[in-house]
Short mmCIF file of C-alpha atoms in Angstrom, two decimals:
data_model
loop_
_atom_site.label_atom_id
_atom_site.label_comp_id
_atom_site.label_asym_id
_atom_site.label_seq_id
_atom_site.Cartn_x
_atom_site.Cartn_y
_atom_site.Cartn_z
CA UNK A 263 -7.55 33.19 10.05
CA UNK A 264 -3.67 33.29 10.64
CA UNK A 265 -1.44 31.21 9.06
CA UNK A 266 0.28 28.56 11.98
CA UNK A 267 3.73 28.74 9.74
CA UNK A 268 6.28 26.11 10.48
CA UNK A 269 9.44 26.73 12.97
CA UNK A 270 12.63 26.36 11.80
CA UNK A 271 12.66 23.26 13.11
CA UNK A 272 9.70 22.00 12.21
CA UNK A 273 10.58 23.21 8.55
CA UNK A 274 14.16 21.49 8.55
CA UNK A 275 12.12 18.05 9.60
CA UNK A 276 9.49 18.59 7.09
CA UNK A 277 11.96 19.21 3.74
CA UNK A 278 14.46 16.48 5.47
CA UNK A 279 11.18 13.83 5.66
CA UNK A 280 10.28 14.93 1.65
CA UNK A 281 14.02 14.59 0.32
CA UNK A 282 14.15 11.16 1.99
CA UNK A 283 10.91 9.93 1.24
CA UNK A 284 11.59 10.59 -2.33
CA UNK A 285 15.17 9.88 -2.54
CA UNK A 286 14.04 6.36 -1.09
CA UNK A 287 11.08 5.80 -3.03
CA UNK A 288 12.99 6.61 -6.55
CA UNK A 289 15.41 4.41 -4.97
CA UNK A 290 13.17 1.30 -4.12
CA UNK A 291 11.58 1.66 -7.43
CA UNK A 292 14.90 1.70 -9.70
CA UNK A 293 15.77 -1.53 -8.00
CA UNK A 294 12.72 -3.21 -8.56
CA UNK A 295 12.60 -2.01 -12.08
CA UNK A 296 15.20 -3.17 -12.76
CA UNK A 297 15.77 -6.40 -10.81
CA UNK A 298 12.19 -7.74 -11.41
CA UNK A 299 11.12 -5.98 -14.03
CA UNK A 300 7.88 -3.56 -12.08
CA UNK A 301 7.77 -0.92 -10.35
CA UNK A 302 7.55 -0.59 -6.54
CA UNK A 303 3.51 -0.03 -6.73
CA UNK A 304 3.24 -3.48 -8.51
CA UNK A 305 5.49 -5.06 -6.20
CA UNK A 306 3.10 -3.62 -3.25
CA UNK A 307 0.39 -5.05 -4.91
CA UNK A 308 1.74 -9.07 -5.01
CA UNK A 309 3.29 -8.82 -1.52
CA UNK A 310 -0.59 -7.33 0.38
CA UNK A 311 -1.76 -10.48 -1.96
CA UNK A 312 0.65 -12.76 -0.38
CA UNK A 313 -0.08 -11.99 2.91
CA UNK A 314 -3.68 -12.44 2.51
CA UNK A 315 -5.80 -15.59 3.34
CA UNK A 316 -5.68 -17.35 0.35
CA UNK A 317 -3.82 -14.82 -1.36
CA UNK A 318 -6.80 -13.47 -2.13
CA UNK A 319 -8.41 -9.59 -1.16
CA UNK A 320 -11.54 -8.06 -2.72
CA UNK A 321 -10.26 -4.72 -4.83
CA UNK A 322 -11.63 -2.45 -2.60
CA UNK A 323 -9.86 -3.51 0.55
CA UNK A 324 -6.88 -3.74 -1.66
CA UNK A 325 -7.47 -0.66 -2.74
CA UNK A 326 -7.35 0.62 1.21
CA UNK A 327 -4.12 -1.48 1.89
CA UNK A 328 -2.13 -0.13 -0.79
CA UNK A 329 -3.71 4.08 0.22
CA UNK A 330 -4.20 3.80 -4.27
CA UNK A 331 -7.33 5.04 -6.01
CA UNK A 332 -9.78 2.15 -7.13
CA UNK A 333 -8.60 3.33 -10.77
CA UNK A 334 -4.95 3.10 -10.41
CA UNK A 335 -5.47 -0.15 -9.01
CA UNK A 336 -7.98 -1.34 -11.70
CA UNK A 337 -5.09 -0.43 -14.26
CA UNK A 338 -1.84 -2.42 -12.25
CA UNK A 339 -3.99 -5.24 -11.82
CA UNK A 340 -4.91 -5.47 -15.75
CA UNK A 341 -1.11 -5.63 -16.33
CA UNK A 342 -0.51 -7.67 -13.78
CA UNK A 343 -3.17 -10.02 -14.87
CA UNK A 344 -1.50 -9.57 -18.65
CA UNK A 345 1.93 -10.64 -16.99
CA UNK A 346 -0.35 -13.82 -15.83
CA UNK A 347 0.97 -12.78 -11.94
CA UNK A 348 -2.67 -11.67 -10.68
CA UNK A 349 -6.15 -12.82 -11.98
CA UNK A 350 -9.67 -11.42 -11.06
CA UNK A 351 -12.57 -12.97 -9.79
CA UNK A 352 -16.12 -12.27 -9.56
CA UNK A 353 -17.21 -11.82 -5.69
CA UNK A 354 -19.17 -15.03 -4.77
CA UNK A 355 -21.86 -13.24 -2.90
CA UNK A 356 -21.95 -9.64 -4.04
CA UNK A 357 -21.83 -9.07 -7.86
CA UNK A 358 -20.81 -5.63 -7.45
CA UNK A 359 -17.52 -6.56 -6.37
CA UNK A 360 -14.37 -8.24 -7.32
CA UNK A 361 -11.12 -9.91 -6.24
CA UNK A 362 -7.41 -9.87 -6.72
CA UNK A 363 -6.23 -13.50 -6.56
CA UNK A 364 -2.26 -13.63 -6.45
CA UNK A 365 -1.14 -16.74 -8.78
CA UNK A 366 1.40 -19.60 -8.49
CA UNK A 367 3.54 -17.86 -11.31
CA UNK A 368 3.12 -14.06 -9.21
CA UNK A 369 3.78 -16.19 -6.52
CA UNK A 370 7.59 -17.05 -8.01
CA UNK A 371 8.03 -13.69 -9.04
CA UNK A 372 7.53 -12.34 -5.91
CA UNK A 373 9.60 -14.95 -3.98
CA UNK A 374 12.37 -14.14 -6.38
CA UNK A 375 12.03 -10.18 -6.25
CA UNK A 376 11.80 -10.19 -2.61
CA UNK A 377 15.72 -10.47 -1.43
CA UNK A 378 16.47 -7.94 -3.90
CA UNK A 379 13.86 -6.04 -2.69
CA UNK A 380 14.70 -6.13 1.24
CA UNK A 381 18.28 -5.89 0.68
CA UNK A 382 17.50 -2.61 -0.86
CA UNK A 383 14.91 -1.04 1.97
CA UNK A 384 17.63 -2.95 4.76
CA UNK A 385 20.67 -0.73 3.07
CA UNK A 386 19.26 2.40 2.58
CA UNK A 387 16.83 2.55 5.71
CA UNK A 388 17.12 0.49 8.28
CA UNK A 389 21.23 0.07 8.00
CA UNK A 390 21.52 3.80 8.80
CA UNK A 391 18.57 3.99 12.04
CA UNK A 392 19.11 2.85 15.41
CA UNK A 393 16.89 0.28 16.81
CA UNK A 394 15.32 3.05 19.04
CA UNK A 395 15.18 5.14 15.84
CA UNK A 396 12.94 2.38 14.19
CA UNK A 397 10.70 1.86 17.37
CA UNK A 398 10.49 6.25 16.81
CA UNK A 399 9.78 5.85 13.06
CA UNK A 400 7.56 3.20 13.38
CA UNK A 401 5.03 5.63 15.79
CA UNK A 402 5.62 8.71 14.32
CA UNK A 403 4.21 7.28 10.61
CA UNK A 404 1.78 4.98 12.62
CA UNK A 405 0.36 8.37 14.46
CA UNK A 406 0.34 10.44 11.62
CA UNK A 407 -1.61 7.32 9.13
CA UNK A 408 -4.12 7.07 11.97
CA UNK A 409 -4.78 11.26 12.04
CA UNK A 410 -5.10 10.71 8.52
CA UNK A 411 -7.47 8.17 8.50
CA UNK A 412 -9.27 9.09 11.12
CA UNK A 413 -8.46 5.74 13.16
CA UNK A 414 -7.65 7.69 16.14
CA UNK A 415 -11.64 7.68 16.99
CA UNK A 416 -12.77 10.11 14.87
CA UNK A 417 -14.74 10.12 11.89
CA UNK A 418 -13.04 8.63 8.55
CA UNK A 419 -12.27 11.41 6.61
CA UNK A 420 -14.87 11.01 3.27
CA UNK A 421 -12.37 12.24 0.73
CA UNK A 422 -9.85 9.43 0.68
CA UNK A 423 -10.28 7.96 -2.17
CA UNK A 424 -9.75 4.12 -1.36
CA UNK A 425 -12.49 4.78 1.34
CA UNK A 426 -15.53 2.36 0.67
CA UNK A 427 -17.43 -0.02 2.80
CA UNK A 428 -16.31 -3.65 1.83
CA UNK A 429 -16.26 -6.86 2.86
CA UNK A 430 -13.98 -9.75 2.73
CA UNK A 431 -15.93 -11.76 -0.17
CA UNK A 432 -15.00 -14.99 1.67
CA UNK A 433 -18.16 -16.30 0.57
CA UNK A 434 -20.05 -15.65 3.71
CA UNK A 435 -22.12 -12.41 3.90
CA UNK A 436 -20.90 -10.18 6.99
CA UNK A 437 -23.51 -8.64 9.79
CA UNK A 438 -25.23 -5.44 7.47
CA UNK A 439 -23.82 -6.62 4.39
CA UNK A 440 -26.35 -6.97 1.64
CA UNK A 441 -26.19 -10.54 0.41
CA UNK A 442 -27.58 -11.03 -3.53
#
């Protein structure tokens, strides 16, 4: 087998895409730290809640949102549920399961971390693209999520570990979902 090594072109894009991703990341997270008091991963988790109907997800599908293992999850959501932001629930229909419900006080902590929080990811990202540049960023990452997924019509790739069959656990069982 020969190795397909990167152009020079290809290798300038791929160090330039690691330096900013963490750059920005460390950046995010230092704001949020500090600001709000969590890091960027915890922050992830009350905004997916917040979005959701009810503000309410079953961990697995959570856990697929977010691309974090089950167990990293499992731990931010104990300390999450400590700070009183995030409580668990038993799954009304399937025992196995469980979900994240976002709470009135994670709620208010959100709504106040947010400004900080978009202020920071409008400076140092968006601020510096073009508006053709975000339409570009936006299908490059969407493209390369979907190869990695395998939502581009092929198989789902097995070893992700957030992979899992769920369902919503809004109380009624889905077609081919076992119902207890």
């Amino acid at each position: 087998m020969t190795t397909r090594w990167l152009t020079p072109e290809e290798q300038r894009a791929w160090r330039a895409y690691i330096a900013g991703y963490l750059l920005l990341e460390d950046a995010i997270d230092r704001q949020l730290q500090q600001e709000a008091g969590m890091p960027h991963a915890y922050y992830s988790i009350l905004a997916n809640l917040s979005d959701a109907p009810e503000r309410r997800l079953r961990m697995t599908d959570l856990a697929e949102r977010l691309k974090m293992t089950r167990s990293r999850l499992t731990y931010a959501v104990t300390r999450l549920e400590k700070d009183g932001l995030v409580r668990r629930e038993d799954c009304e229909w399937d025992k196995r399961g469980s979900v994240a419900v976002l709470t009135d006080q994670g709620m208010a902590v959100l709504e106040s971390a947010a400004p900080g929080h978009v202020d920071t990811v409008r400076t140092l990202l968006f601020d510096r693209l073009s508006p053709e540049q975000v339409g570009q960023l936006e299908q490059i990452f969407t493209q390369v999520a979907q190869g990695l997924q395998g939502d581009g019509g092929e198989a789902a790739p097995e070893e992700l570990p957030w992979r899992r069959r769920s369902s919503p656990c809004s109380g009624t069982p889905q077609p081919g979902d076992r119902a207890t």
